[in-house]
Short mmCIF file of C-alpha atoms in Angstrom, two decimals:
data_model
loop_
_atom_site.label_atom_id
_atom_site.label_comp_id
_atom_site.label_asym_id
_atom_site.label_seq_id
_atom_site.Cartn_x
_atom_site.Cartn_y
_atom_site.Cartn_z
CA MET A 1 61.79 -43.01 13.34
CA VAL A 2 58.02 -43.16 13.20
CA ALA A 3 57.76 -41.10 16.38
CA GLN A 4 60.08 -38.46 14.90
CA GLN A 5 57.89 -38.16 11.76
CA VAL A 6 54.78 -37.80 13.93
CA ASN A 7 56.44 -35.03 15.94
CA GLU A 8 57.40 -33.20 12.72
CA VAL A 9 53.80 -33.30 11.50
CA ALA A 10 52.39 -32.24 14.89
CA SER A 11 54.99 -29.49 15.33
CA PRO A 12 55.56 -27.76 12.00
CA GLN A 13 58.77 -25.82 11.50
CA PRO A 14 58.60 -22.05 12.28
CA GLY A 15 59.67 -21.22 8.75
CA ARG A 16 56.85 -23.28 7.24
CA THR A 17 54.27 -21.69 9.59
CA GLY A 18 55.40 -18.21 8.67
CA SER A 19 55.27 -19.06 4.97
CA GLY A 20 51.73 -20.44 5.35
CA ARG A 21 50.56 -17.31 7.10
CA ALA A 22 52.16 -15.18 4.42
CA ARG A 23 50.36 -17.11 1.67
CA LYS A 24 47.08 -16.85 3.60
CA GLY A 25 47.56 -13.12 4.08
CA SER A 26 48.39 -12.64 0.42
CA LYS A 27 45.28 -14.60 -0.63
CA SER A 28 43.13 -12.54 1.74
CA LYS A 29 44.48 -9.29 0.28
CA GLU A 30 43.85 -10.60 -3.22
CA GLN A 31 40.24 -11.46 -2.37
CA THR A 32 39.76 -8.03 -0.79
CA GLY A 33 41.11 -6.39 -3.92
CA ILE A 34 38.73 -8.39 -6.12
CA ALA A 35 35.83 -7.45 -3.87
CA TYR A 36 36.68 -3.74 -4.17
CA LEU A 37 37.06 -4.16 -7.93
CA PHE A 38 33.50 -5.47 -8.24
CA LEU A 39 32.25 -2.80 -5.83
CA SER A 40 34.04 0.03 -7.65
CA PRO A 41 31.12 0.85 -10.04
CA TRP A 42 28.75 1.19 -7.09
CA ILE A 43 31.29 3.21 -5.07
CA ALA A 44 31.95 5.51 -8.04
CA GLY A 45 28.19 5.96 -8.56
CA ALA A 46 27.60 6.68 -4.88
CA VAL A 47 30.39 9.27 -4.74
CA LEU A 48 29.64 10.99 -8.07
CA LEU A 49 25.84 10.78 -8.14
CA THR A 50 24.82 10.83 -4.45
CA ILE A 51 27.46 11.95 -1.95
CA GLY A 52 29.02 14.58 -4.22
CA PRO A 53 25.72 16.29 -5.14
CA MET A 54 24.61 16.16 -1.50
CA VAL A 55 27.75 17.95 -0.34
CA ALA A 56 27.36 20.48 -3.16
CA SER A 57 23.70 21.13 -2.27
CA LEU A 58 24.63 21.59 1.39
CA TYR A 59 27.12 24.29 0.37
CA LEU A 60 24.64 25.90 -2.03
CA SER A 61 22.00 26.07 0.71
CA PHE A 62 24.15 28.76 2.34
CA THR A 63 24.52 30.75 -0.87
CA ASP A 64 22.56 32.90 -3.28
CA TYR A 65 22.88 30.97 -6.56
CA ASN A 66 20.85 31.34 -9.77
CA LEU A 67 22.71 28.93 -12.11
CA PHE A 68 24.10 31.80 -14.22
CA THR A 69 26.42 33.57 -11.78
CA ALA A 70 28.85 32.33 -9.16
CA PRO A 71 27.30 31.37 -5.80
CA GLU A 72 27.41 34.18 -3.22
CA TRP A 73 27.75 33.15 0.43
CA VAL A 74 24.77 34.39 2.50
CA GLY A 75 25.06 32.19 5.59
CA LEU A 76 21.72 31.24 7.15
CA ASP A 77 19.67 33.79 5.17
CA ASN A 78 17.92 31.13 3.06
CA TYR A 79 16.80 29.20 6.15
CA ILE A 80 15.68 32.39 7.93
CA ARG A 81 13.68 33.51 4.88
CA LEU A 82 11.91 30.15 4.75
CA PHE A 83 10.44 30.53 8.22
CA THR A 84 9.97 34.30 8.40
CA GLN A 85 9.21 35.68 4.92
CA ASP A 86 7.75 32.87 2.82
CA ASP A 87 4.05 32.14 3.39
CA ARG A 88 3.91 29.64 0.51
CA PHE A 89 6.65 27.60 2.19
CA MET A 90 4.54 27.16 5.32
CA SER A 91 1.54 26.39 3.13
CA SER A 92 3.48 23.66 1.32
CA VAL A 93 4.55 22.19 4.67
CA GLY A 94 0.93 22.01 5.82
CA VAL A 95 -0.25 20.44 2.54
CA THR A 96 2.53 17.85 2.66
CA PHE A 97 1.81 16.88 6.27
CA GLN A 98 -1.88 16.54 5.41
CA TYR A 99 -1.02 14.29 2.47
CA VAL A 100 1.40 12.12 4.48
CA PHE A 101 -1.00 11.63 7.39
CA LEU A 102 -3.84 10.72 5.01
CA SER A 103 -2.19 8.68 2.29
CA ALA A 104 0.28 6.55 4.29
CA PRO A 105 -2.19 4.95 6.75
CA LEU A 106 -4.95 4.61 4.13
CA LYS A 107 -2.58 2.97 1.67
CA LEU A 108 -1.26 0.54 4.28
CA ALA A 109 -4.80 -0.31 5.43
CA ALA A 110 -5.88 -1.03 1.85
CA ALA A 111 -2.76 -3.12 1.25
CA LEU A 112 -3.29 -5.16 4.42
CA GLY A 113 -6.99 -5.68 3.74
CA VAL A 114 -6.42 -6.97 0.21
CA ALA A 115 -3.47 -9.11 1.37
CA LEU A 116 -5.72 -10.79 3.95
CA LEU A 117 -8.26 -11.56 1.24
CA LEU A 118 -5.64 -12.89 -1.18
CA ASN A 119 -4.02 -15.00 1.53
CA ARG A 120 -7.00 -17.35 1.45
CA PRO A 121 -6.81 -20.16 -1.15
CA ARG A 122 -9.11 -19.39 -4.06
CA LYS A 123 -9.39 -20.04 -7.78
CA GLY A 124 -7.48 -17.55 -9.95
CA GLN A 125 -5.36 -16.39 -7.03
CA GLY A 126 -2.36 -15.59 -9.25
CA PHE A 127 -4.47 -13.39 -11.52
CA TYR A 128 -5.90 -11.41 -8.62
CA ARG A 129 -2.45 -10.84 -7.13
CA SER A 130 -1.13 -9.57 -10.47
CA ALA A 131 -4.20 -7.38 -11.02
CA PHE A 132 -3.88 -5.69 -7.62
CA TYR A 133 -0.12 -5.28 -7.95
CA ALA A 134 -0.19 -3.73 -11.43
CA PRO A 135 -1.26 -0.20 -10.32
CA SER A 136 1.89 0.13 -8.21
CA LEU A 137 3.92 -0.28 -11.41
CA LEU A 138 1.90 2.29 -13.35
CA GLY A 139 0.62 4.74 -10.75
CA ALA A 140 3.74 6.88 -10.52
CA SER A 141 3.82 7.53 -14.27
CA VAL A 142 2.82 10.81 -15.84
CA GLY A 143 0.34 9.02 -18.13
CA ILE A 144 -1.67 7.59 -15.23
CA ALA A 145 -1.67 10.99 -13.50
CA LEU A 146 -3.09 12.53 -16.68
CA VAL A 147 -5.81 9.88 -16.77
CA TRP A 148 -6.53 10.58 -13.11
CA ARG A 149 -6.83 14.27 -13.87
CA SER A 150 -9.31 13.64 -16.68
CA LEU A 151 -11.40 11.38 -14.40
CA PHE A 152 -11.81 14.00 -11.67
CA THR A 153 -11.99 17.18 -13.74
CA ASP A 154 -15.19 19.11 -14.36
CA ASP A 155 -17.51 16.94 -16.51
CA GLY A 156 -15.13 14.01 -16.01
CA ALA A 157 -16.26 10.44 -15.37
CA VAL A 158 -16.35 10.80 -11.58
CA ASP A 159 -18.07 14.18 -11.71
CA SER A 160 -20.68 12.85 -14.16
CA LEU A 161 -21.30 9.76 -12.03
CA LEU A 162 -21.78 11.84 -8.87
CA SER A 163 -24.02 14.30 -10.73
CA SER A 164 -26.26 11.42 -11.81
CA VAL A 165 -27.04 10.72 -8.14
CA GLY A 166 -27.53 14.39 -7.27
CA ILE A 167 -24.04 15.25 -5.99
CA ASN A 168 -22.63 18.21 -7.89
CA THR A 169 -19.02 19.05 -7.04
CA GLY A 170 -18.02 20.93 -10.19
CA GLY A 171 -14.94 18.74 -10.64
CA TRP A 172 -12.71 17.66 -7.79
CA ILE A 173 -9.46 19.12 -9.10
CA ASN A 174 -11.07 22.56 -9.45
CA GLN A 175 -12.17 22.68 -5.81
CA PRO A 176 -9.65 23.51 -3.05
CA ASP A 177 -11.63 21.32 -0.64
CA TYR A 178 -11.42 18.22 -2.86
CA ALA A 179 -8.23 18.57 -4.95
CA MET A 180 -6.02 17.02 -2.26
CA TYR A 181 -8.23 13.93 -2.07
CA VAL A 182 -7.70 13.26 -5.79
CA ILE A 183 -3.97 12.83 -5.17
CA VAL A 184 -4.56 10.84 -1.97
CA ILE A 185 -6.84 8.42 -3.86
CA LEU A 186 -4.18 8.11 -6.57
CA ALA A 187 -1.61 7.20 -3.89
CA VAL A 188 -3.88 4.70 -2.14
CA TRP A 189 -4.67 3.07 -5.51
CA GLN A 190 -0.97 2.13 -5.76
CA PHE A 191 -1.07 -0.23 -2.77
CA GLY A 192 0.35 -3.18 -4.72
CA ALA A 193 3.93 -3.07 -3.45
CA PRO A 194 3.13 -3.04 0.31
CA MET A 195 0.38 -5.59 -0.39
CA VAL A 196 2.92 -8.08 -1.74
CA ILE A 197 5.14 -7.56 1.32
CA PHE A 198 2.14 -8.04 3.65
CA LEU A 199 1.22 -11.20 1.76
CA ALA A 200 4.72 -12.60 2.21
CA GLY A 201 4.53 -11.78 5.93
CA LEU A 202 1.16 -13.52 6.31
CA LYS A 203 2.62 -16.67 4.76
CA GLN A 204 5.27 -16.77 7.51
CA ILE A 205 2.80 -16.86 10.43
CA PRO A 206 2.72 -20.43 11.83
CA GLN A 207 -0.62 -22.17 11.41
CA ASP A 208 -0.21 -23.58 14.95
CA LEU A 209 -1.00 -20.14 16.39
CA TYR A 210 -4.31 -19.98 14.52
CA ASP A 211 -5.13 -23.54 15.58
CA ALA A 212 -4.44 -22.67 19.23
CA ALA A 213 -6.63 -19.56 18.96
CA ALA A 214 -9.45 -21.65 17.47
CA VAL A 215 -9.17 -24.19 20.30
CA ASP A 216 -9.43 -21.32 22.81
CA GLY A 217 -12.59 -20.13 21.08
CA ALA A 218 -11.13 -16.81 19.88
CA SER A 219 -13.32 -14.82 17.50
CA THR A 220 -12.09 -13.71 14.07
CA TRP A 221 -11.40 -10.18 15.32
CA LYS A 222 -9.64 -11.47 18.45
CA THR A 223 -7.48 -13.77 16.32
CA PHE A 224 -6.63 -10.84 14.02
CA THR A 225 -5.63 -8.51 16.87
CA SER A 226 -3.90 -11.14 19.05
CA VAL A 227 -2.18 -13.30 16.43
CA THR A 228 -2.07 -11.72 12.98
CA LEU A 229 -1.17 -8.13 13.87
CA PRO A 230 1.57 -8.95 16.45
CA MET A 231 3.16 -11.54 14.16
CA LEU A 232 2.93 -9.12 11.24
CA SER A 233 4.24 -6.11 13.19
CA PRO A 234 7.82 -6.28 11.75
CA VAL A 235 6.34 -6.12 8.24
CA ILE A 236 4.01 -3.28 9.24
CA PHE A 237 7.02 -1.44 10.66
CA PHE A 238 8.96 -1.83 7.40
CA ASN A 239 6.05 -0.75 5.22
CA LEU A 240 5.30 2.23 7.49
CA VAL A 241 8.86 3.53 7.25
CA MET A 242 8.90 3.13 3.47
CA GLU A 243 5.52 4.81 3.02
CA ILE A 244 6.47 7.78 5.18
CA ILE A 245 9.63 8.34 3.15
CA GLN A 246 7.82 7.97 -0.18
CA SER A 247 4.91 10.18 0.87
CA PHE A 248 7.19 13.07 1.82
CA GLN A 249 8.87 12.78 -1.60
CA SER A 250 5.66 12.59 -3.64
CA PHE A 251 5.79 14.88 -6.67
CA THR A 252 4.41 13.52 -9.96
CA GLY A 253 0.75 13.33 -8.98
CA ALA A 254 0.64 16.87 -7.60
CA PHE A 255 2.59 18.26 -10.55
CA VAL A 256 0.35 16.72 -13.21
CA VAL A 257 -3.00 17.16 -11.48
CA SER A 258 -2.33 20.85 -10.73
CA ASN A 259 -0.49 21.60 -14.00
CA GLY A 260 2.63 22.29 -11.99
CA GLN A 261 1.03 25.20 -10.09
CA GLY A 262 -0.06 23.54 -6.85
CA GLY A 263 -3.58 24.93 -7.19
CA PRO A 264 -6.34 25.63 -6.75
CA ALA A 265 -5.47 28.12 -3.98
CA ASP A 266 -2.25 26.17 -3.19
CA SER A 267 -4.34 23.22 -2.00
CA THR A 268 -1.99 20.77 -3.79
CA LEU A 269 1.24 22.72 -3.30
CA PHE A 270 3.36 19.82 -2.11
CA TYR A 271 6.74 20.56 -0.58
CA THR A 272 8.58 18.90 -3.46
CA LEU A 273 6.50 20.84 -6.00
CA TYR A 274 7.29 24.16 -4.32
CA LEU A 275 10.96 23.17 -4.16
CA TYR A 276 10.84 22.50 -7.91
CA GLN A 277 9.22 25.88 -8.57
CA ARG A 278 11.86 27.71 -6.57
CA GLY A 279 14.77 25.81 -8.08
CA PHE A 280 13.84 25.29 -11.73
CA GLN A 281 11.29 28.03 -12.42
CA ASP A 282 12.62 30.88 -10.26
CA PHE A 283 16.26 29.66 -10.50
CA GLN A 284 16.81 30.13 -6.77
CA MET A 285 19.06 27.11 -6.39
CA GLY A 286 20.45 28.14 -3.02
CA TYR A 287 16.94 28.59 -1.63
CA ALA A 288 15.81 25.26 -3.13
CA SER A 289 18.88 23.52 -1.66
CA ALA A 290 17.95 24.80 1.79
CA MET A 291 14.44 23.41 1.29
CA ALA A 292 15.90 20.05 0.21
CA TRP A 293 17.98 19.77 3.36
CA LEU A 294 15.02 20.65 5.56
CA LEU A 295 13.06 17.90 3.81
CA LEU A 296 15.86 15.43 4.46
CA LEU A 297 15.96 16.37 8.15
CA THR A 298 12.16 16.09 8.41
CA ILE A 299 12.15 12.61 6.88
CA ALA A 300 15.00 11.57 9.18
CA LEU A 301 13.06 12.92 12.18
CA PHE A 302 9.87 11.01 11.36
CA THR A 303 11.80 7.84 10.53
CA GLY A 304 13.67 8.15 13.81
CA LEU A 305 10.38 8.55 15.71
CA VAL A 306 9.02 5.37 14.15
CA PHE A 307 12.21 3.50 15.08
CA LYS A 308 12.06 4.97 18.61
CA THR A 309 8.49 3.79 19.18
CA SER A 310 8.95 0.43 17.44
CA GLY A 311 10.10 -1.22 20.67
CA ARG A 312 6.57 -0.83 22.05
CA TRP A 313 4.59 -2.34 19.17
CA VAL A 314 6.92 -4.43 17.01
CA PHE A 315 7.28 -8.05 18.08
CA TYR A 316 9.89 -10.51 16.90
CA ALA A 317 9.80 -14.30 17.27
CA GLY A 318 11.32 -15.49 20.53
CA GLU A 319 11.33 -11.99 22.03
CA ASP A 320 9.90 -11.49 25.54
CA LYS A 321 7.96 -8.25 26.20
#
């Protein structure tokens, strides 16, 4: 009798097994439905606010559309005009590349340098971290850009300070040779966000590695290049990708500093600013859509290049290279 009961427990009836699987499958479907229910606001937002407008802009990029009449299909004419008939487009591309190649590395270098300083125990460390992070919260605002413009304009604080030591520039934002640097400095000043990420990465480097380097007699520079940078390379990689994407999309600083014109002499005509002028001042929405898609492809290309080269300079724990 006991043996029979043991066999029944060890070998459940086929009907009971099928019923258990059915209940399990029903519970799994119920959980999946609940998951989609909670995800539905995000899915609706992604479809209506991101994917839908992207598909619409892709269609409009092949049309002549001015917001007031129906779009007229023109094929590749907008893209051909960009490269063959529009000198300001090529100028905006050059200005944007100059800005990206200047601001991204300088901003990351400033963020890493300050993070190294703040990583050392010191009195008032929390205050310093907050003080250096604050500009990243304010720098993208129109108000800060207006303040920046007043600082570097003719007879502004910076111009007056330089004039007092015999350097007369006549205002940085009025000079084609200096106007770009005003916006680059504004971007570098906002190094707080990558600084915090660098600081978190520095905290994760094992102290044993620094102790071993000290025992081997490594200098400070050798320790930085052989321990800190390799161990921090995944964080550098992340920050580099994010800065490249953000730099290509920069708009507010150039718009406010140049009064929306991209001057003087198109020296601050960023790609996004020229796209805005074409789309919302000239009402050439098809043309602006083509520019937007070229910008997307450019960002994807540069991001892909960084990912492609990351295998040579990004190191992960436990990875042999």
